[in-house]
CSV table of C-alpha atoms in Angstrom, one decimal:
chain,number,residue,atom,x,y,z
J,332,MET,CA,-3.1,-7.9,-5.2
J,333,ALA,CA,-3.1,-12.0,-4.8
J,334,ARG,CA,-5.1,-13.5,-7.4
J,335,ASN,CA,-6.9,-16.9,-7.6
J,336,THR,CA,-6.4,-19.0,-10.5
J,337,SER,CA,-8.2,-21.9,-9.6
J,338,THR,CA,-11.1,-22.5,-7.2
J,339,ASP,CA,-11.8,-19.8,-4.7
J,340,ASP,CA,-12.3,-22.2,-1.8
J,341,PRO,CA,-9.6,-21.5,0.6
J,342,LEU,CA,-10.4,-25.0,2.3
J,343,ALA,CA,-9.5,-26.8,-1.1
J,344,SER,CA,-7.4,-29.9,-0.3
J,345,VAL,CA,-4.3,-28.1,-1.7
J,346,THR,CA,-3.3,-24.6,-2.0
J,347,LEU,CA,-0.3,-23.4,-4.1
J,348,ALA,CA,1.1,-19.9,-3.4
J,349,VAL,CA,3.3,-18.9,-6.0
J,350,GLY,CA,5.7,-16.0,-6.0
J,351,GLN,CA,8.2,-13.9,-4.2
J,352,GLU,CA,6.2,-11.3,-2.5
J,353,ASP,CA,6.4,-12.1,1.3
J,354,LEU,CA,3.4,-10.2,2.3
J,355,LEU,CA,1.2,-11.7,-0.3
J,356,LEU,CA,2.5,-15.4,0.5
J,357,ASP,CA,1.7,-14.8,4.3
J,358,ARG,CA,-1.7,-13.5,3.3
J,359,ALA,CA,-2.4,-16.7,1.2
J,360,VAL,CA,-1.6,-18.9,4.4
J,361,GLN,CA,-3.6,-16.5,6.8
J,362,GLN,CA,-6.7,-16.8,4.4
J,363,VAL,CA,-6.5,-20.6,4.4
J,364,VAL,CA,-5.9,-20.7,8.3
J,365,ALA,CA,-8.8,-18.2,8.9
J,366,ALA,CA,-11.2,-20.1,6.8
J,367,ALA,CA,-10.3,-23.3,8.6
J,368,ARG,CA,-10.5,-22.0,12.1
J,369,ALA,CA,-14.0,-20.6,10.8
J,370,ALA,CA,-15.1,-24.0,10.1
J,371,ASP,CA,-13.3,-25.5,13.3
J,372,ALA,CA,-12.0,-23.1,16.0
J,373,ASP,CA,-9.8,-26.2,17.2
J,374,THR,CA,-8.0,-26.5,13.7
J,375,ASP,CA,-4.4,-27.5,14.1
J,376,VAL,CA,-2.0,-25.5,12.2
J,377,ARG,CA,1.5,-26.9,11.4
J,378,ASP,CA,3.7,-24.2,9.6
J,379,LEU,CA,7.0,-25.8,8.4
J,380,THR,CA,10.2,-25.0,6.6
J,381,ALA,CA,11.6,-27.2,3.8
J,382,ASP,CA,14.2,-28.7,6.1
J,383,GLN,CA,11.5,-29.5,8.7
J,384,LEU,CA,9.5,-31.6,6.3
J,385,GLN,CA,11.6,-34.7,6.2
J,386,PRO,CA,10.7,-37.9,4.3
J,387,GLY,CA,7.8,-39.6,6.1
J,388,THR,CA,6.9,-36.6,7.9
J,389,LEU,CA,3.9,-35.5,5.8
J,390,ALA,CA,2.5,-39.1,6.2
J,391,GLU,CA,2.5,-38.6,10.0
J,392,LEU,CA,0.9,-35.1,9.8
J,393,THR,CA,-1.9,-36.3,7.5
J,394,SER,CA,-2.6,-39.7,8.9
J,395,PRO,CA,-6.2,-40.1,10.1
J,396,SER,CA,-7.0,-39.0,13.7
J,397,LEU,CA,-9.3,-40.6,16.2
J,398,PHE,CA,-10.8,-37.2,16.7
J,399,ALA,CA,-11.2,-36.4,13.0
J,400,GLU,CA,-9.6,-33.0,13.7
J,401,ARG,CA,-9.2,-30.3,10.9
J,402,LYS,CA,-5.6,-29.5,10.1
J,403,VAL,CA,-3.6,-27.1,8.0
J,404,VAL,CA,-0.2,-28.0,7.0
J,405,VAL,CA,2.0,-25.2,5.5
J,406,VAL,CA,5.0,-26.0,3.7
J,407,ARG,CA,7.5,-22.9,3.1
J,408,ASN,CA,10.2,-22.7,0.3
J,409,ALA,CA,8.7,-25.8,-1.1
J,410,GLN,CA,11.5,-25.7,-3.8
J,411,ASP,CA,14.0,-26.8,-1.3
J,412,LEU,CA,12.4,-30.0,-0.3
J,413,SER,CA,14.6,-33.0,-0.6
J,414,ALA,CA,14.1,-35.5,-3.5
J,415,ASP,CA,12.4,-38.1,-1.2
J,416,THR,CA,10.2,-35.6,0.4
J,417,ILE,CA,9.0,-34.3,-2.9
J,418,LYS,CA,8.2,-37.9,-3.9
J,419,ASP,CA,6.2,-38.1,-0.6
J,420,VAL,CA,4.2,-34.7,-1.5
J,421,LYS,CA,3.6,-36.0,-5.0
J,422,ALA,CA,2.2,-39.1,-3.7
J,423,TYR,CA,-0.1,-37.2,-1.4
J,424,LEU,CA,-1.5,-34.9,-4.2
J,425,GLY,CA,-2.8,-37.9,-5.7
J,426,ALA,CA,-5.0,-38.7,-2.6
J,427,PRO,CA,-5.4,-35.9,-0.3
J,428,ALA,CA,-6.6,-36.6,3.2
J,429,GLU,CA,-10.1,-35.3,4.3
J,430,GLU,CA,-10.2,-32.5,6.9
J,431,ILE,CA,-6.7,-31.5,5.8
J,432,THR,CA,-5.5,-28.5,3.8
J,433,LEU,CA,-2.0,-28.7,2.5
J,434,VAL,CA,-0.5,-25.2,1.6
J,435,LEU,CA,2.7,-25.3,-0.7
J,436,LEU,CA,4.7,-21.8,-0.8
J,437,HIS,CA,6.9,-21.7,-4.0
J,438,PRO,CA,8.7,-18.8,-5.4
J,439,GLY,CA,8.3,-20.1,-9.1
J,440,GLY,CA,11.1,-20.5,-11.4
J,441,ALA,CA,13.2,-23.4,-12.4
J,442,LYS,CA,14.0,-24.9,-8.9
J,443,GLY,CA,11.5,-27.5,-7.8
J,444,LYS,CA,9.3,-27.0,-10.9
J,445,GLY,CA,8.5,-30.9,-10.9
J,446,LEU,CA,6.7,-30.1,-7.7
J,447,LEU,CA,5.0,-27.0,-9.0
J,448,ASP,CA,3.9,-28.9,-12.2
J,449,ALA,CA,2.5,-31.8,-10.3
J,450,ALA,CA,0.5,-29.7,-7.9
J,451,ARG,CA,-1.1,-27.8,-10.8
J,452,LYS,CA,-1.8,-31.0,-12.5
J,453,ALA,CA,-3.6,-32.4,-9.5
J,454,GLY,CA,-5.8,-29.4,-9.5
J,455,ALA,CA,-4.5,-27.2,-6.8
J,456,ARG,CA,-6.0,-24.0,-5.9
J,457,GLU,CA,-3.2,-21.5,-7.0
J,458,VAL,CA,-2.8,-17.9,-5.6
J,459,ALA,CA,-0.4,-15.8,-7.3
J,460,CYS,CA,1.9,-13.7,-5.1
J,461,PRO,CA,4.3,-11.8,-7.7
J,462,ARG,CA,6.8,-9.3,-6.4
J,463,THR,CA,5.7,-5.8,-7.2
J,464,THR,CA,8.7,-4.1,-9.2
J,465,LYS,CA,6.9,-1.2,-10.8
J,466,PRO,CA,5.7,1.9,-9.4
J,467,ALA,CA,2.1,1.5,-10.9
J,468,GLU,CA,1.8,-1.9,-9.2
J,469,ARG,CA,2.4,-0.5,-5.9
J,470,LEU,CA,-0.1,2.2,-6.8
J,471,THR,CA,-2.7,-0.4,-7.6
J,472,PHE,CA,-1.8,-2.1,-4.5
J,473,VAL,CA,-2.4,0.8,-2.2
J,474,ARG,CA,-5.7,1.5,-3.9
J,475,GLN,CA,-6.8,-2.0,-3.4
J,476,GLU,CA,-5.8,-1.8,0.2
J,477,PHE,CA,-8.1,1.0,0.8
J,478,ARG,CA,-11.0,-0.5,-1.0
J,479,ALA,CA,-10.6,-3.9,0.9
J,480,LEU,CA,-10.9,-1.7,4.1
J,481,GLY,CA,-14.1,0.0,2.6
J,482,ARG,CA,-12.3,3.4,2.5
J,483,SER,CA,-11.6,5.9,-0.2
J,484,ALA,CA,-8.6,7.7,-1.0
J,485,THR,CA,-7.9,10.3,-3.7
J,486,PRO,CA,-5.3,9.2,-6.5
J,487,GLU,CA,-3.1,12.0,-5.3
J,488,ALA,CA,-3.2,10.5,-1.8
J,489,CYS,CA,-2.3,7.1,-3.1
J,490,GLN,CA,0.6,8.3,-5.1
J,491,ALA,CA,1.9,10.6,-2.0
J,492,LEU,CA,1.6,7.2,0.1
J,493,VAL,CA,3.8,5.3,-2.5
J,494,ASP,CA,6.3,8.1,-2.7
J,495,ALA,CA,6.7,8.4,0.9
J,496,ILE,CA,6.8,4.8,1.9
J,497,GLY,CA,8.6,3.4,-1.0
J,498,SER,CA,8.5,-0.3,-2.4
J,499,ASP,CA,7.9,-2.3,1.0
J,500,LEU,CA,4.4,-3.8,0.8
J,501,ARG,CA,4.2,-4.6,4.4
J,502,GLU,CA,4.9,-0.9,5.4
J,503,LEU,CA,2.4,0.2,2.6
J,504,ALA,CA,-0.2,-1.9,3.9
J,505,GLY,CA,0.4,-0.8,7.5
J,506,ALA,CA,0.3,2.9,6.4
J,507,VAL,CA,-3.0,2.3,4.8
J,508,SER,CA,-4.4,0.5,7.9
J,509,GLN,CA,-3.3,3.2,10.0
J,510,LEU,CA,-4.8,5.9,7.9
J,511,ALA,CA,-8.1,4.0,7.5
J,512,ALA,CA,-8.3,3.7,11.3
J,513,ASP,CA,-7.3,7.2,12.2
J,514,VAL,CA,-8.9,9.4,9.5
J,515,GLU,CA,-12.6,9.9,8.8
J,516,GLY,CA,-13.9,10.4,5.3
J,517,THR,CA,-11.9,10.3,2.1
J,518,VAL,CA,-8.0,10.1,2.6
J,519,ASP,CA,-6.4,13.2,0.6
J,520,GLU,CA,-2.8,14.0,0.0
J,521,ALA,CA,-2.8,16.6,2.8
J,522,VAL,CA,-3.6,13.8,5.3
J,523,VAL,CA,-0.9,11.6,4.0
J,524,GLY,CA,1.4,14.5,4.2
J,525,ARG,CA,0.4,15.2,8.0
J,526,TYR,CA,1.1,11.5,8.6
J,527,TYR,CA,4.3,11.0,6.8
J,528,THR,CA,6.0,14.4,6.6
J,529,GLY,CA,9.4,13.3,7.2
J,530,ARG,CA,9.4,10.6,4.7
J,531,ALA,CA,7.4,12.5,2.1
J,532,GLU,CA,9.9,15.3,2.3
J,533,ALA,CA,12.7,12.8,1.6
J,534,SER,CA,11.0,11.5,-1.4
J,535,SER,CA,12.9,12.0,-4.7
J,536,PHE,CA,9.5,12.8,-6.3
J,537,THR,CA,9.1,15.6,-3.9
J,538,ILE,CA,12.5,17.2,-4.9
J,539,ALA,CA,11.5,16.9,-8.5
J,540,ASP,CA,8.0,18.6,-8.0
J,541,ARG,CA,9.5,21.5,-6.0
J,542,ALA,CA,12.2,21.8,-8.6
J,543,VAL,CA,10.0,21.9,-11.8
J,544,GLU,CA,7.7,24.5,-9.9
J,545,GLY,CA,10.7,26.7,-9.5
J,546,ARG,CA,11.0,26.4,-5.8
J,547,ALA,CA,14.5,26.3,-5.6
J,548,ALA,CA,15.0,26.6,-1.8
J,549,GLU,CA,12.4,23.9,-1.0
J,550,ALA,CA,13.7,21.6,-3.5
J,551,LEU,CA,17.3,21.9,-2.2
J,552,GLU,CA,16.0,21.4,1.5
J,553,ALA,CA,14.3,18.2,0.3
J,554,LEU,CA,17.2,17.0,-1.5
J,555,ARG,CA,19.6,17.4,1.6
J,556,TRP,CA,17.0,15.7,3.9
J,557,SER,CA,16.6,12.9,1.3
J,558,LEU,CA,20.1,12.4,0.9
J,559,ALA,CA,20.7,12.4,4.8
J,560,THR,CA,17.9,9.6,5.1
J,561,GLY,CA,19.8,7.3,2.6
J,562,VAL,CA,17.9,7.9,-0.6
J,563,ALA,CA,20.1,6.7,-3.5
J,564,PRO,CA,21.2,9.5,-5.7
J,565,VAL,CA,20.3,7.8,-8.9
J,566,LEU,CA,16.7,7.6,-7.7
J,567,ILE,CA,16.7,11.3,-7.4
J,568,THR,CA,18.2,12.0,-11.0
J,569,SER,CA,15.6,9.4,-12.2
J,570,ALA,CA,12.7,11.4,-10.4
J,571,LEU,CA,14.2,14.7,-11.8
J,572,ALA,CA,14.3,13.2,-15.4
J,573,GLN,CA,10.6,12.1,-15.1
J,574,GLY,CA,9.5,15.3,-13.9
J,575,VAL,CA,11.0,17.5,-16.6
J,576,ARG,CA,10.3,14.8,-19.3
J,577,ALA,CA,6.6,15.0,-18.1
J,578,ILE,CA,6.7,18.8,-18.6
J,579,GLY,CA,8.1,18.3,-22.1
J,580,LYS,CA,5.6,15.8,-23.1
J,581,LEU,CA,2.6,18.0,-22.0
J,582,LEU,CA,4.1,21.1,-23.7
J,583,THR,CA,4.4,19.3,-27.0
J,584,ALA,CA,1.0,17.4,-26.8
J,585,ARG,CA,-2.1,18.4,-28.6
J,586,GLY,CA,-4.7,20.0,-26.3
J,587,GLY,CA,-7.7,17.8,-24.9
J,588,ARG,CA,-9.2,16.6,-21.9
J,589,PRO,CA,-7.0,14.9,-19.4
J,590,ALA,CA,-8.4,11.5,-20.2
J,591,ASP,CA,-7.4,11.9,-23.9
J,592,LEU,CA,-4.0,13.2,-23.0
J,593,ALA,CA,-3.4,10.3,-20.5
J,594,ARG,CA,-4.1,7.9,-23.1
J,595,GLU,CA,-1.8,9.7,-25.5
J,596,LEU,CA,1.1,10.3,-23.1
J,597,GLY,CA,0.8,7.3,-21.0
J,598,MET,CA,0.2,9.1,-17.9
J,599,PRO,CA,-2.9,8.7,-15.5
J,600,PRO,CA,-5.4,11.8,-15.8
J,601,TRP,CA,-4.7,13.0,-12.2
J,602,LYS,CA,-1.0,13.5,-13.2
J,603,ILE,CA,-2.0,15.3,-16.4
J,604,ASP,CA,-3.8,18.0,-13.9
J,605,ARG,CA,-0.7,18.1,-11.7
J,606,VAL,CA,1.9,18.6,-14.5
J,607,ARG,CA,-0.6,21.2,-16.2
J,608,GLN,CA,-0.3,23.3,-13.1
J,609,GLN,CA,3.6,22.8,-13.0
J,610,MET,CA,4.3,23.8,-16.6
J,611,ARG,CA,2.6,27.0,-16.9
J,612,GLY,CA,5.0,29.4,-18.7
J,613,TRP,CA,7.7,26.6,-19.5
J,614,THR,CA,9.2,26.7,-22.9
J,615,PRO,CA,10.8,24.2,-25.1
J,616,ASP,CA,14.2,25.9,-24.4
J,617,GLY,CA,13.7,25.8,-20.8
J,618,VAL,CA,13.0,21.9,-20.9
J,619,SER,CA,16.1,21.5,-23.2
J,620,VAL,CA,18.3,23.3,-20.4
J,621,ALA,CA,16.6,21.2,-17.7
J,622,LEU,CA,17.1,18.0,-19.4
J,623,ARG,CA,20.9,18.7,-20.0
J,624,ALA,CA,21.1,19.6,-16.3
J,625,VAL,CA,19.6,16.2,-15.5
J,626,ALA,CA,22.0,14.4,-17.9
J,627,GLU,CA,25.1,16.0,-16.3
J,628,ALA,CA,23.9,15.1,-12.8
J,629,ASP,CA,23.2,11.5,-13.8
J,630,ALA,CA,26.5,11.4,-15.2
J,631,GLY,CA,28.1,13.1,-12.0
J,632,VAL,CA,26.4,10.5,-9.5
J,633,LYS,CA,27.3,7.4,-11.7
J,634,GLY,CA,31.0,8.2,-11.3
J,635,GLY,CA,31.7,10.8,-13.6
J,636,GLY,CA,32.3,13.6,-10.9
J,637,ASP,CA,33.8,13.8,-7.6
J,638,ASP,CA,30.9,15.0,-5.6
J,639,PRO,CA,27.4,13.3,-6.4
J,640,GLU,CA,25.7,15.6,-4.0
J,641,TYR,CA,27.1,18.8,-5.6
J,642,ALA,CA,25.9,17.4,-8.9
J,643,LEU,CA,22.5,17.0,-7.8
J,644,GLU,CA,22.4,20.5,-6.2
J,645,ARG,CA,23.5,22.0,-9.5
J,646,ALA,CA,20.6,20.2,-11.4
J,647,VAL,CA,17.9,21.1,-8.8
J,648,VAL,CA,19.0,24.9,-9.1
J,649,ALA,CA,19.3,24.7,-12.9
J,650,ILE,CA,15.9,23.1,-13.3
J,651,ALA,CA,14.3,25.6,-10.8
J,652,GLY,CA,16.0,28.3,-12.8
J,653,ALA,CA,14.5,27.3,-16.0
J,654,ALA,CA,11.0,27.0,-14.3
J,655,ARG,CA,11.3,30.5,-12.8
J,656,SER,CA,12.4,31.8,-16.2
J,657,ARG,CA,8.8,30.9,-17.4
J,658,ARG,CA,7.2,33.7,-15.2
J,659,GLY,CA,9.5,36.2,-17.2
């Protein structure tokens, strides 16, 4: 997920890690430290917060050593450095020391932008560590994690893992690592289900899947488990809306191959296949009923009703009923 925008050499004099995703920031640091210790096992690593780097401290840390030791100096939250320390860092950028790698961690944004600009102007190696805010980005992250470990996973397995774990990249990375270590061959959706049953059943998307498939009892069970484990009701209504809209989109789309429909509808091909299985027998009237039920539930969980749980239960039953009607 992290992307090098300058040189790819982790032993460049200065590395600038920019972003707010803690896992990626830590990995940027780990990559530099690993490269330095591969070059010199006795590399001295100093990992400092902004308040620990006082005026004059950088000069002390980067002064020539009698033993010419390799050193990595990590400065976290560089945007919070004092004005005098920023002057020290800017001066160092103009004449970095040999055998020393300075790593500056900065969230981006306006605060401390002068230091950010100075490091870029000096030709610092830059690693982008943006926070992942979209489901598609987390899905891409999971795929890249499996690929980096030399393992293959089906698209459905990657999606199931994101649905089960959520948005925390550390937890996603840990889950991928565990599956890669424990499972032989391709990781599929069934494997993810076995490892993360409790969390997967609590997923709002599992509720939506069971509802649009007409499986009311299973959808209600998943709903109650989800609410008991703290999933926000608004996330559940969002998942229900996505599930019903996907049915509606595919119902009115022109026929064609999954790849063609994927481009037309903005869905990945594997999802086209899944929705096709879910939508058999659905009618436009059924979709309208389901969408009204979702809208009522959404209003209910956002303050328009006295009991958000009841509003969600009604929506799940209505959607599953519309799905069951497809079978006549």
